[in-house]
């Protein structure tokens, strides 16, 4: 597996991974209409202006996950649901840390993500409510270092 900076040509694969991962990760956390609104077109629009801040992980030349980081904050880390458990997420996280990642946020009830980050030494520093998709939601904030 290798990690490299994203390229504009990666956007179609990134949008597919984002949509699939979002549906898998948040099915028990968000309402169906919110999840349905985060489709490939939604992510394509977002990634059109942010792909230069993304890292991707490839296995056998196939893109299987990505990470988006802004000013040391991890905005997204998504793996294709079929590629989980193979170490790609760990590689992305390690590369992000090497590039200065210091914080991230996730849904309080995203227990899989929370276990993942805690396994790599990230610690929750606060829990809070904020607006997301038209409702107040519970989040946790993690820091490293």
XYZ file of C-alpha atoms in Angstrom:
145
model
C 0.000 0.000 0.000
C 1.144 3.518 -0.697
C -0.004 6.969 0.401
C 0.378 9.896 -1.956
C -1.123 13.354 -2.492
C -4.433 13.331 -4.347
C -4.641 14.352 -7.989
C -7.530 16.003 -9.799
C -7.961 12.784 -11.782
C -8.710 10.975 -8.483
C -11.922 12.930 -7.845
C -14.346 10.388 -9.417
C -12.924 7.547 -7.311
C -12.843 9.768 -4.219
C -16.511 10.650 -4.586
C -17.462 6.980 -4.870
C -15.474 6.090 -1.757
C -16.905 9.050 0.157
C -20.495 8.159 -0.710
C -20.059 4.453 0.140
C -18.160 5.151 3.348
C -20.594 7.843 4.482
C -23.546 5.480 4.048
C -21.787 2.684 5.930
C -20.425 4.797 8.785
C -23.416 7.020 9.501
C -26.433 4.800 8.830
C -27.115 4.493 12.550
C -26.260 8.114 13.348
C -27.928 10.297 10.703
C -31.367 10.325 9.132
C -31.825 8.656 5.752
C -32.507 11.955 3.930
C -29.254 13.438 5.247
C -27.296 10.399 4.102
C -29.039 10.417 0.720
C -28.023 14.060 0.285
C -24.360 13.140 0.646
C -24.157 11.485 -2.742
C -21.366 11.432 -5.314
C -22.442 14.822 -6.731
C -22.304 16.387 -3.249
C -18.779 15.108 -2.669
C -17.626 15.972 -6.206
C -18.564 19.596 -5.585
C -16.732 19.632 -2.264
C -13.635 17.902 -3.608
C -13.375 20.197 -6.647
C -11.967 22.883 -4.343
C -10.231 20.711 -1.755
C -8.483 17.832 -3.527
C -5.108 19.567 -3.152
C -5.406 19.120 0.645
C -6.083 15.396 0.329
C -3.979 12.300 0.683
C -5.010 9.000 -0.869
C -4.088 5.419 -0.115
C -3.776 2.846 -2.860
C -3.655 -0.922 -2.710
C -2.426 -2.632 -5.874
C -2.873 0.700 -7.705
C -6.554 0.923 -6.646
C -7.610 3.950 -4.628
C -9.183 2.615 -1.410
C -9.303 5.615 0.932
C -8.515 9.254 1.505
C -7.922 11.911 4.097
C -8.691 15.638 3.868
C -6.732 17.972 6.143
C -6.911 21.735 6.663
C -4.336 23.588 8.742
C -3.487 20.568 10.896
C -7.130 19.528 11.350
C -8.330 16.252 9.840
C -11.638 17.068 8.151
C -12.318 13.578 6.758
C -10.766 10.153 6.774
C -12.794 7.701 4.711
C -11.959 4.187 3.627
C -13.933 2.171 1.115
C -16.063 -0.164 3.262
C -14.692 -3.154 1.334
C -11.107 -2.131 2.181
C -11.433 -1.795 5.943
C -9.037 -3.600 8.216
C -6.159 -3.770 5.732
C -4.085 -0.949 7.215
C -4.875 1.822 4.739
C -6.511 4.048 7.337
C -3.521 3.619 9.643
C -1.165 4.644 6.843
C -3.246 7.734 6.063
C -3.382 8.725 9.721
C 0.371 8.258 10.178
C 1.099 10.388 7.103
C -1.303 13.087 8.298
C 0.438 13.123 11.682
C 3.818 13.408 9.939
C 2.413 16.409 8.047
C 1.253 18.110 11.245
C -2.238 16.770 12.017
C -3.143 17.857 15.537
C -6.949 17.715 15.759
C -10.097 16.115 14.412
C -13.797 15.938 15.145
C -16.214 13.063 14.851
C -19.761 12.190 15.804
C -19.949 11.109 19.431
C -21.762 7.930 18.383
C -19.241 6.951 15.698
C -17.720 4.336 17.981
C -15.670 2.620 15.271
C -13.892 5.853 14.345
C -13.360 6.734 17.981
C -11.758 3.351 18.740
C -9.538 3.760 15.683
C -8.239 7.203 16.705
C -7.791 6.231 20.353
C -5.790 3.151 19.320
C -3.268 5.544 17.727
C -2.943 7.815 20.742
C -5.489 10.495 19.943
C -7.304 11.722 23.028
C -10.756 13.216 23.336
C -10.493 16.694 24.799
C -14.140 17.755 24.704
C -17.669 16.743 23.854
C -20.171 19.274 22.541
C -23.291 19.879 20.500
C -23.324 21.765 17.217
C -25.536 22.207 14.194
C -25.128 19.667 11.421
C -27.607 19.029 8.597
C -30.331 21.093 10.240
C -30.182 19.550 13.716
C -28.134 19.796 16.864
C -25.736 16.814 16.962
C -23.280 15.454 19.526
C -19.609 15.584 18.557
C -16.272 14.865 20.183
C -13.014 16.679 19.555
C -9.720 14.789 19.513
C -6.177 16.071 19.754
C -2.767 14.528 19.257
C 0.527 15.690 20.642
